[in-house]
PDB file of C-alpha atoms in Angstrom:
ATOM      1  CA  UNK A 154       0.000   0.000   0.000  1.00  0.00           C
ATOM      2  CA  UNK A 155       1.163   3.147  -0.674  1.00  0.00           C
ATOM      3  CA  UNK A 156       1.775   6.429   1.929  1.00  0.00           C
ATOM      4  CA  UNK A 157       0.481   9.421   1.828  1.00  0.00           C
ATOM      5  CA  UNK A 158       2.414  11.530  -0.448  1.00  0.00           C
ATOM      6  CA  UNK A 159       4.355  14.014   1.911  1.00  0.00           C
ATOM      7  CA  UNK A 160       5.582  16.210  -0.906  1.00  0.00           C
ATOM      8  CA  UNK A 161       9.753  16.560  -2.098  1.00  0.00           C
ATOM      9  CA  UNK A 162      12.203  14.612  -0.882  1.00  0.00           C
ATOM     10  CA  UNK A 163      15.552  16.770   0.928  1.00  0.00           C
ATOM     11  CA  UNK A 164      18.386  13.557  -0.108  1.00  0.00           C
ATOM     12  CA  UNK A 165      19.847  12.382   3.116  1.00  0.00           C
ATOM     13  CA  UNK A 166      23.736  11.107   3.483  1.00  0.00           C
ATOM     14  CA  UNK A 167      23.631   8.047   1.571  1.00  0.00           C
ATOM     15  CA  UNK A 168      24.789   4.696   3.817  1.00  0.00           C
ATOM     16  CA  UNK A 169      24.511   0.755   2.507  1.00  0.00           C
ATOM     17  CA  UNK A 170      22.734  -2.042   3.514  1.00  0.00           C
ATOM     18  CA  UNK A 171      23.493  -5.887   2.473  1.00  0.00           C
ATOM     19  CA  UNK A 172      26.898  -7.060   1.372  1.00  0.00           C
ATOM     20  CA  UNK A 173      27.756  -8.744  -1.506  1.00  0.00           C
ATOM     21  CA  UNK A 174      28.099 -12.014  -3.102  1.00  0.00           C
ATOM     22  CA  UNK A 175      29.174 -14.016  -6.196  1.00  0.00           C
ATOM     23  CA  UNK A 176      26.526 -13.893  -8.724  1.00  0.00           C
ATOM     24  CA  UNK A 177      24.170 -16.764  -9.244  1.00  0.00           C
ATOM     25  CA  UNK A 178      25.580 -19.684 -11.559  1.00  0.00           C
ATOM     26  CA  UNK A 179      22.542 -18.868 -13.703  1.00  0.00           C
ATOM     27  CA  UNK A 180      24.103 -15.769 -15.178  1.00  0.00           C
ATOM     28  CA  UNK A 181      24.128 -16.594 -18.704  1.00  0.00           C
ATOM     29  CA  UNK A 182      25.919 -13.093 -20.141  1.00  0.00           C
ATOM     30  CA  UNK A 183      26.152  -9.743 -19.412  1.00  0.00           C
ATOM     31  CA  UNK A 184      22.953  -7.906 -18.670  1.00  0.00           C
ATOM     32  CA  UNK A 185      21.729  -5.479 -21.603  1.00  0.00           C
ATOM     33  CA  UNK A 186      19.902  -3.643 -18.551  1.00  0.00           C
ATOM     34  CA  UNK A 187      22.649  -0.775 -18.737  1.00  0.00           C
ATOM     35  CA  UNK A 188      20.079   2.149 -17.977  1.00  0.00           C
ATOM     36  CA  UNK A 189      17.540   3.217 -16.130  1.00  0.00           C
ATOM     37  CA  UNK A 190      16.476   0.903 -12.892  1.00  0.00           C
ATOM     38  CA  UNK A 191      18.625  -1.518 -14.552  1.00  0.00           C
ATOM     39  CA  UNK A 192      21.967   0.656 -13.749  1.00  0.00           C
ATOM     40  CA  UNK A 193      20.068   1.498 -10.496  1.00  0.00           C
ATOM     41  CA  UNK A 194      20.111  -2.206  -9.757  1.00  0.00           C
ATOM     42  CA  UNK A 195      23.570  -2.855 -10.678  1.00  0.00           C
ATOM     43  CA  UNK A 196      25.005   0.144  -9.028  1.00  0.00           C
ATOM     44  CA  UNK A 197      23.493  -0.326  -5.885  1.00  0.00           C
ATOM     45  CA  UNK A 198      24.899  -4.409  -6.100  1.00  0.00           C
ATOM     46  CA  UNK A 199      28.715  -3.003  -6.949  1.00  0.00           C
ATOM     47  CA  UNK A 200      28.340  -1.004  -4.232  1.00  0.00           C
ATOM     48  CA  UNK A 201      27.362  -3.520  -1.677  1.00  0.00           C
ATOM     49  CA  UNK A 202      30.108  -5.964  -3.021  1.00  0.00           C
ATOM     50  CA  UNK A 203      32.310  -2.626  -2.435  1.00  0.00           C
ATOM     51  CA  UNK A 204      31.213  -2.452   1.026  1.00  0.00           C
ATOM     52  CA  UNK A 205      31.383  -6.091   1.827  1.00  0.00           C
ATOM     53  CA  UNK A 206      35.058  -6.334   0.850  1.00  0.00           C
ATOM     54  CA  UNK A 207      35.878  -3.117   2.871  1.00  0.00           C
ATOM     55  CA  UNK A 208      34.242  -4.400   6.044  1.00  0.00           C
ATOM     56  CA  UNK A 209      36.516  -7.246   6.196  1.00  0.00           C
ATOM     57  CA  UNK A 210      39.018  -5.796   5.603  1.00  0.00           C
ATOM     58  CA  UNK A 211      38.575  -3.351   8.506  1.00  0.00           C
ATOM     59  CA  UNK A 212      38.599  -0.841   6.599  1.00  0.00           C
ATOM     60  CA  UNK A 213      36.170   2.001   7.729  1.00  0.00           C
ATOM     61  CA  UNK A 214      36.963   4.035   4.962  1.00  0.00           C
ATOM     62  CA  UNK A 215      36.123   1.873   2.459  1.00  0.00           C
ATOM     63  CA  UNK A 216      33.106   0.910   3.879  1.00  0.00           C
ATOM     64  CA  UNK A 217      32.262   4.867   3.815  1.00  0.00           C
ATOM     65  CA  UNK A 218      33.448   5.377   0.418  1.00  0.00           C
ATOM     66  CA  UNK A 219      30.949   2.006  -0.604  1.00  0.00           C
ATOM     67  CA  UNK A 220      28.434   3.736   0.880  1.00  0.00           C
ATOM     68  CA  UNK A 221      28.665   7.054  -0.271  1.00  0.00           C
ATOM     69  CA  UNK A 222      28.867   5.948  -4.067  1.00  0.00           C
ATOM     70  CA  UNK A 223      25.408   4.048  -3.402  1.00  0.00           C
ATOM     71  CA  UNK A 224      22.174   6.033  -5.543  1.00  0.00           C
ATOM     72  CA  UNK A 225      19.480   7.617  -3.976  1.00  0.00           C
ATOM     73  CA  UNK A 226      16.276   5.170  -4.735  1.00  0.00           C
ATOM     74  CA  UNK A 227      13.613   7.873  -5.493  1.00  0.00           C
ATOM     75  CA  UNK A 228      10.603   8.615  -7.649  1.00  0.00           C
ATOM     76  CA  UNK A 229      11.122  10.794 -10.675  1.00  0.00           C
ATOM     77  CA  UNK A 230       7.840  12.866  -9.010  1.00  0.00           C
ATOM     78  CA  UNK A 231      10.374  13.196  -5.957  1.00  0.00           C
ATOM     79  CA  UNK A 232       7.672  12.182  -4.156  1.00  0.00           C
ATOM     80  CA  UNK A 233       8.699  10.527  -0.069  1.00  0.00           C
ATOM     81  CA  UNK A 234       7.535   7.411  -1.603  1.00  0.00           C
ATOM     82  CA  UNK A 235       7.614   4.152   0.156  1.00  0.00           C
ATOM     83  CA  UNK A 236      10.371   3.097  -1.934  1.00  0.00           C
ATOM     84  CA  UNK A 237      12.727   5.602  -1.069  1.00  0.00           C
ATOM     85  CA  UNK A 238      11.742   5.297   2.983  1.00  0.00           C
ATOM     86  CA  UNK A 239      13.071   1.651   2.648  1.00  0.00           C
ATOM     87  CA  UNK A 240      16.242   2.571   0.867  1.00  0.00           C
ATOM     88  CA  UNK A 241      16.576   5.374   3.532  1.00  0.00           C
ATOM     89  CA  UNK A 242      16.252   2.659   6.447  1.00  0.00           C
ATOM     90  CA  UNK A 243      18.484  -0.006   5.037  1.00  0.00           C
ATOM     91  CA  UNK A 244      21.488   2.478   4.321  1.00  0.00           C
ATOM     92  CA  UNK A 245      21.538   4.063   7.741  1.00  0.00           C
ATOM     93  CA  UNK A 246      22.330   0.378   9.048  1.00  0.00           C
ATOM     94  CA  UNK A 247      25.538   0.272   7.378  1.00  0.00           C
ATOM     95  CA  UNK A 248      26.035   3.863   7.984  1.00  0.00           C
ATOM     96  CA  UNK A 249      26.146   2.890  11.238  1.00  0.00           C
ATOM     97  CA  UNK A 250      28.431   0.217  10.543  1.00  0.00           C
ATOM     98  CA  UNK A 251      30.912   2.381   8.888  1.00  0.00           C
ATOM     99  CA  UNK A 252      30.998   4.755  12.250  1.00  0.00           C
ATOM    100  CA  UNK A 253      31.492   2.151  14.540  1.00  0.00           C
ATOM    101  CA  UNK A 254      34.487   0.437  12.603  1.00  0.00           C
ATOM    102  CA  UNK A 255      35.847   4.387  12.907  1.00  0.00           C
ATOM    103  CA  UNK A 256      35.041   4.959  16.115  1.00  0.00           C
ATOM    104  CA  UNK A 257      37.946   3.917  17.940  1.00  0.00           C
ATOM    105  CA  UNK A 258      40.287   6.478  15.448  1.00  0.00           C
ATOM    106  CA  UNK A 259      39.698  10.126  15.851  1.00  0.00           C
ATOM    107  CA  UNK A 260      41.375  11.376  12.472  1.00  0.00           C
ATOM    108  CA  UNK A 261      39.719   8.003  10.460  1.00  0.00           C
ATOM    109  CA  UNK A 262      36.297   8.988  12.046  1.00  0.00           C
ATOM    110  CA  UNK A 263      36.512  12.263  10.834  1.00  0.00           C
ATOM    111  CA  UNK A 264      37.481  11.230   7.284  1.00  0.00           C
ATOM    112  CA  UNK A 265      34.654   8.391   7.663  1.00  0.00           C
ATOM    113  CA  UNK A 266      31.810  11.538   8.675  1.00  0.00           C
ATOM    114  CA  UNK A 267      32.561  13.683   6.237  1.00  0.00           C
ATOM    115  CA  UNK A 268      32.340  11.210   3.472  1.00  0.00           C
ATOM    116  CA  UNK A 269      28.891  10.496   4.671  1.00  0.00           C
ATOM    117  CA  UNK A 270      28.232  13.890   4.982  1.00  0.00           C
ATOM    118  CA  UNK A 271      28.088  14.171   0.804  1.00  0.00           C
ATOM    119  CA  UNK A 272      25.077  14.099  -1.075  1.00  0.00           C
ATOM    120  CA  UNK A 273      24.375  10.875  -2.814  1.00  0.00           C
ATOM    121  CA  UNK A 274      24.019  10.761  -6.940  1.00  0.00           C
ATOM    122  CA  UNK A 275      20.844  10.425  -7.891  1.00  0.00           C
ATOM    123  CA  UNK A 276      19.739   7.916  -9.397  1.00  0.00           C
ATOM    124  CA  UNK A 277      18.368  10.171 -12.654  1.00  0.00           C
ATOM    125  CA  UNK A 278      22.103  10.450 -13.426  1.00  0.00           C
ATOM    126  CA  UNK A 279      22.675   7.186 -13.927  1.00  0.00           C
ATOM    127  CA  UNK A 280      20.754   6.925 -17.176  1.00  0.00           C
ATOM    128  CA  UNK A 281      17.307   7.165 -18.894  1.00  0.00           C
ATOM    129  CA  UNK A 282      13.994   5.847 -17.642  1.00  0.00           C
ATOM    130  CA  UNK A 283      11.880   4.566 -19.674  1.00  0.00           C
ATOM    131  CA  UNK A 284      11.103   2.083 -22.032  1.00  0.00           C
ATOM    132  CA  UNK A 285      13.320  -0.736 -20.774  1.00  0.00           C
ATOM    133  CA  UNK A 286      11.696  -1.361 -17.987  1.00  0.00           C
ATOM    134  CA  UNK A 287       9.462  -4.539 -18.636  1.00  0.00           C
ATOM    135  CA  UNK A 288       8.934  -6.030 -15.154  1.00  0.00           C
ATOM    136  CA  UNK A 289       4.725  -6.077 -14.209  1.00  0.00           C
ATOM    137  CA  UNK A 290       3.046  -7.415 -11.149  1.00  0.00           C
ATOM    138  CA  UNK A 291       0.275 -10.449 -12.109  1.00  0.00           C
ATOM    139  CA  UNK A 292      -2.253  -7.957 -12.031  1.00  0.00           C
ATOM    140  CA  UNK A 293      -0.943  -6.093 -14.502  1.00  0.00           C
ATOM    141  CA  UNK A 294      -1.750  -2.896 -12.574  1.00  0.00           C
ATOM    142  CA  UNK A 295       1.825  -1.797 -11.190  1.00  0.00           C
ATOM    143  CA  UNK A 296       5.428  -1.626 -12.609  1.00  0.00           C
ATOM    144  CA  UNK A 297       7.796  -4.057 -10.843  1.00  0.00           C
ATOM    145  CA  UNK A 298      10.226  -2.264 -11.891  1.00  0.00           C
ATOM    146  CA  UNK A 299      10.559  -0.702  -8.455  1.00  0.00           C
ATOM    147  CA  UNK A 300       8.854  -1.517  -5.312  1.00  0.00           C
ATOM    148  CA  UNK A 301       9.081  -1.553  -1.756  1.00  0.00           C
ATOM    149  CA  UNK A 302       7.583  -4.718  -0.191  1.00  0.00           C
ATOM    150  CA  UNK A 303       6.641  -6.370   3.223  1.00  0.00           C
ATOM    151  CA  UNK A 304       6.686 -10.561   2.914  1.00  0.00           C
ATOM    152  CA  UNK A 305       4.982 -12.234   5.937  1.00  0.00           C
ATOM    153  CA  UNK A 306       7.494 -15.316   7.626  1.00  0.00           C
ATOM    154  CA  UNK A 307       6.987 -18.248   5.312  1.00  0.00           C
ATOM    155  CA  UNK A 308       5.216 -16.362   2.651  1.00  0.00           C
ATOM    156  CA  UNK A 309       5.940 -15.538  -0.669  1.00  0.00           C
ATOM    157  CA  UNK A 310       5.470 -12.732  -3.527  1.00  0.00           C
ATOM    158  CA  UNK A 311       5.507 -13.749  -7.007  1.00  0.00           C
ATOM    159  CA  UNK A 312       5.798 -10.668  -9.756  1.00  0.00           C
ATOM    160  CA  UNK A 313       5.390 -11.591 -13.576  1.00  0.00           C
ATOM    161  CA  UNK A 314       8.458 -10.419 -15.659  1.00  0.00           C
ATOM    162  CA  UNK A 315       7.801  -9.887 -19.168  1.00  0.00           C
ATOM    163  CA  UNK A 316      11.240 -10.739 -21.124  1.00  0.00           C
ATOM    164  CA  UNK A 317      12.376 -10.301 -24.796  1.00  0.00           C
ATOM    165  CA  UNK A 318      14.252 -12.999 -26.979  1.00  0.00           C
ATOM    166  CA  UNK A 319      18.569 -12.405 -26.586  1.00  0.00           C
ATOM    167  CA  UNK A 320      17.942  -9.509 -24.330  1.00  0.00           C
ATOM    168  CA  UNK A 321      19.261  -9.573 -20.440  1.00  0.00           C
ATOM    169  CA  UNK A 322      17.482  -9.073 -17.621  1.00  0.00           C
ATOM    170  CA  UNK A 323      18.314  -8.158 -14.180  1.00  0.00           C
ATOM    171  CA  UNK A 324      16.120  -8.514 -10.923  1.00  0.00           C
ATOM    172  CA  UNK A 325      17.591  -6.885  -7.607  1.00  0.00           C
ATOM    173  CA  UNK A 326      16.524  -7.528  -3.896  1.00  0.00           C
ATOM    174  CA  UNK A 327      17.674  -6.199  -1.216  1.00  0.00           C
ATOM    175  CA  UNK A 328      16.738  -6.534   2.770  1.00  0.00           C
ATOM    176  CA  UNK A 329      18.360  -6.391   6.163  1.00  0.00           C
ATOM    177  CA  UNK A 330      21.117  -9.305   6.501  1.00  0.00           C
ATOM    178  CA  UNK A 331      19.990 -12.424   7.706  1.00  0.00           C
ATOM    179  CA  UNK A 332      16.572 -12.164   6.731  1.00  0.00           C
ATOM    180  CA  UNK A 333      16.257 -14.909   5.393  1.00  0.00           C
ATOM    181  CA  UNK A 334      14.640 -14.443   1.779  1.00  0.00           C
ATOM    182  CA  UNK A 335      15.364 -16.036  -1.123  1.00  0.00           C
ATOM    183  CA  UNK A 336      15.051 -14.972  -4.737  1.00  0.00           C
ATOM    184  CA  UNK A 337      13.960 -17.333  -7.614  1.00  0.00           C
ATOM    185  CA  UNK A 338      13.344 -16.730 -11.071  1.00  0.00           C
ATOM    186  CA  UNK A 339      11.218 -19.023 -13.401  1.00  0.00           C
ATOM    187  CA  UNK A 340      10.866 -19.281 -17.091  1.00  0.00           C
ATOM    188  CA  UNK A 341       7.200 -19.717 -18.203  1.00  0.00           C
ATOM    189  CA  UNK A 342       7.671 -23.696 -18.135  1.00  0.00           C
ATOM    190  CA  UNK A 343       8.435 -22.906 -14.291  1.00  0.00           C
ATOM    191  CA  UNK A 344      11.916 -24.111 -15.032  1.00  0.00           C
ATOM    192  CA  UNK A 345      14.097 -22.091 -12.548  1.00  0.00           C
ATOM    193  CA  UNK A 346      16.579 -20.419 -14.037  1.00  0.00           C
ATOM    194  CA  UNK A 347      18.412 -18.286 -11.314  1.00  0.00           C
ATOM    195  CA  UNK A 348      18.128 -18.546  -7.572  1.00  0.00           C
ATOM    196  CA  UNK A 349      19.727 -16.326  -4.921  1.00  0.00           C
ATOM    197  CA  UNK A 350      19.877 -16.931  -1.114  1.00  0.00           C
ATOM    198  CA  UNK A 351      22.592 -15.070   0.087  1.00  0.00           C
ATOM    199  CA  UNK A 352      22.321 -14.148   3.814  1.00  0.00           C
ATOM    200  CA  UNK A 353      23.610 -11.086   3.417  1.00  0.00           C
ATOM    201  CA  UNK A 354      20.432  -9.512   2.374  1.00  0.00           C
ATOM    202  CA  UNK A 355      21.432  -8.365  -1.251  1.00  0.00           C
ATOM    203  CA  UNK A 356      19.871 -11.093  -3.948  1.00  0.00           C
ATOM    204  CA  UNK A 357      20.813 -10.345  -7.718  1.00  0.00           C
ATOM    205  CA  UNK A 358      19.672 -12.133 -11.068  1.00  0.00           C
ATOM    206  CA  UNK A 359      20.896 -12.029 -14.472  1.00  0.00           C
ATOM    207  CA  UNK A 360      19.960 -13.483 -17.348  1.00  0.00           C
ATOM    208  CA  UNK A 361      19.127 -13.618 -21.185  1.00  0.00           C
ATOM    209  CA  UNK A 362      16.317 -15.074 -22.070  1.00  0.00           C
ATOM    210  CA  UNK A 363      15.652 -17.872 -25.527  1.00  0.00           C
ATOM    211  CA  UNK A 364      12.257 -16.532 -26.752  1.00  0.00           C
ATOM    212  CA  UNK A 365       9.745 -13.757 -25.643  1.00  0.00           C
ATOM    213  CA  UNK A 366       7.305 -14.195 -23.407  1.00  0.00           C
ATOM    214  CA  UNK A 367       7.330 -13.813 -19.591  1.00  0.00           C
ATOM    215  CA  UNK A 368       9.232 -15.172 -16.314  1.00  0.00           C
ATOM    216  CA  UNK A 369       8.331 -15.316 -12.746  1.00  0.00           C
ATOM    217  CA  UNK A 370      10.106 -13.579  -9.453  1.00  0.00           C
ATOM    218  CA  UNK A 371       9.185 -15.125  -6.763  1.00  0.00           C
ATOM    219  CA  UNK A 372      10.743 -13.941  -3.624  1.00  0.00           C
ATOM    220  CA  UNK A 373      10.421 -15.994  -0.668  1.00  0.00           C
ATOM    221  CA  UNK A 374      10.633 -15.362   3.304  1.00  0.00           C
ATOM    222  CA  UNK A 375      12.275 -18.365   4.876  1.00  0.00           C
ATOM    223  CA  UNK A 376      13.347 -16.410   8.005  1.00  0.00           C
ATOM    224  CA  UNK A 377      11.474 -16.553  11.636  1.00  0.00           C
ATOM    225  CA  UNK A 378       9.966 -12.776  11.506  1.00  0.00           C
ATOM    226  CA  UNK A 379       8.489 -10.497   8.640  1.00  0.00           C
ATOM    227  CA  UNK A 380      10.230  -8.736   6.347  1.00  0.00           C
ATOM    228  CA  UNK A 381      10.571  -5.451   3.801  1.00  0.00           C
ATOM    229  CA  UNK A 382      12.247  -5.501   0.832  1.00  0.00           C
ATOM    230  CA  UNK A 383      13.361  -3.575  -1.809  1.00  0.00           C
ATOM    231  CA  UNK A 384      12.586  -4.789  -5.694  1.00  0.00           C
ATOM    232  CA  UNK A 385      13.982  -3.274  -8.854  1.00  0.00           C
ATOM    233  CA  UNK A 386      13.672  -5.067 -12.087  1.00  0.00           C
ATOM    234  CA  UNK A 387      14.195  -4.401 -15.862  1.00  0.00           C
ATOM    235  CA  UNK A 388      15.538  -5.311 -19.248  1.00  0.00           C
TER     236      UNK A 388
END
């Protein structure tokens, strides 16, 4: 359900949530979704994997700079949409993060703030919107291209994907670590082709599909508690 709109957004610092992982084994090429929420997507999964590597590392500075190359999720309309809330939520965890890693180093600390400090890009500069986004809820109602969503324990969402002979697609999730969820992808034969269950909270799928027609997300919660997530998909 969507909130009330509360009118333009002022950007916040930018932080990250979810850390990254190898991509799925059902990767079959490079993803044509270059623009759009299909740079959103992949920008916001370098930038995780950025973060990730950091963080072991100890390296609180990384971890800042991770975070502070991370886009802004937000409607064109600039509208405090629901979408934007979430991404707002999940990136001042692992702003957090990168503060306490610093905290024990005055001069690193002060580095680490005022890299936060900076406005985020946005995710307009990224590329154009538009026409390559082909992702569409069952109902045929909403775009999937981006969405914020809640998933009950045990309970699943399944989104309908429409997808074009030899061209990529890309599905992004992304939720607090160790929540448990699980992204699958299904051609229209409900063959899976992709499935991510990283417990790090960031879930990624690429593929190219043989013939047009449509797959299936479907994005379970096998954790103990509910859940939000955060859904961008395109082509």
């Amino acid at each position: 359900m969507r909130i009330t709109k509360l009118g333009v957004v002022f950007l916040c610092a930018a932080a990250l949530i979810g850390c990254a992982h190898d991509l799925p084994d059902a990767e079959t090429g490079k993803s044509s979704a270059s623009v759009g929420a299909g740079s959103l997507a992949n920008e916001l999964y370098l930038s995780s994997q950025a973060f990730l590597k950091a963080r072991e590392n100890g390296d609180a500075i990384g971890m800042a700079k991770a975070v502070a190359r991370r886009p802004v999720v937000i409607e064109e309309s600039l509208e405090l949409s629901e979408e934007f809330l979430l991404w707002r939520d999940l990136t001042e965890r692992m702003k957090m993060q990168a503060l306490n890693m610093a905290k024990d180093d005055a001069s690193t600390l002060a580095i680490v703030e005022d890299i936060l400090s900076r406005e985020p890009p946005k995710e307009s500069e990224l590329g154009a919107f538009g026409n390559n986004i082909a992702g569409i809820l069952g109902s045929g109602k909403k775009p999937a291209a981006k969405q914020a969503l809640r998933i009950d324990a045990g309970d699943k969402v399944e989104i309908f994907h429409w997808v074009r002979k030899a061209r990529g697609s890309i599905v992004y999730v992304e939720s607090v670590e160790g929540s448990g969820l699980v992204l699958v992808i299904q051609d229209e034969k409900q063959h899976e082709i992709c499935r991510d269950d990283s417990i790090h909270g960031v879930l990624i799928c690429r593929w190219r599909s043989k013939e047009n027609g449509r797959a299936k997300i479907i994005i379970q919660n096998a954790g103990p508690a509910p859940t939000r997530a955060l859904l961008i998909s395109a082509q």
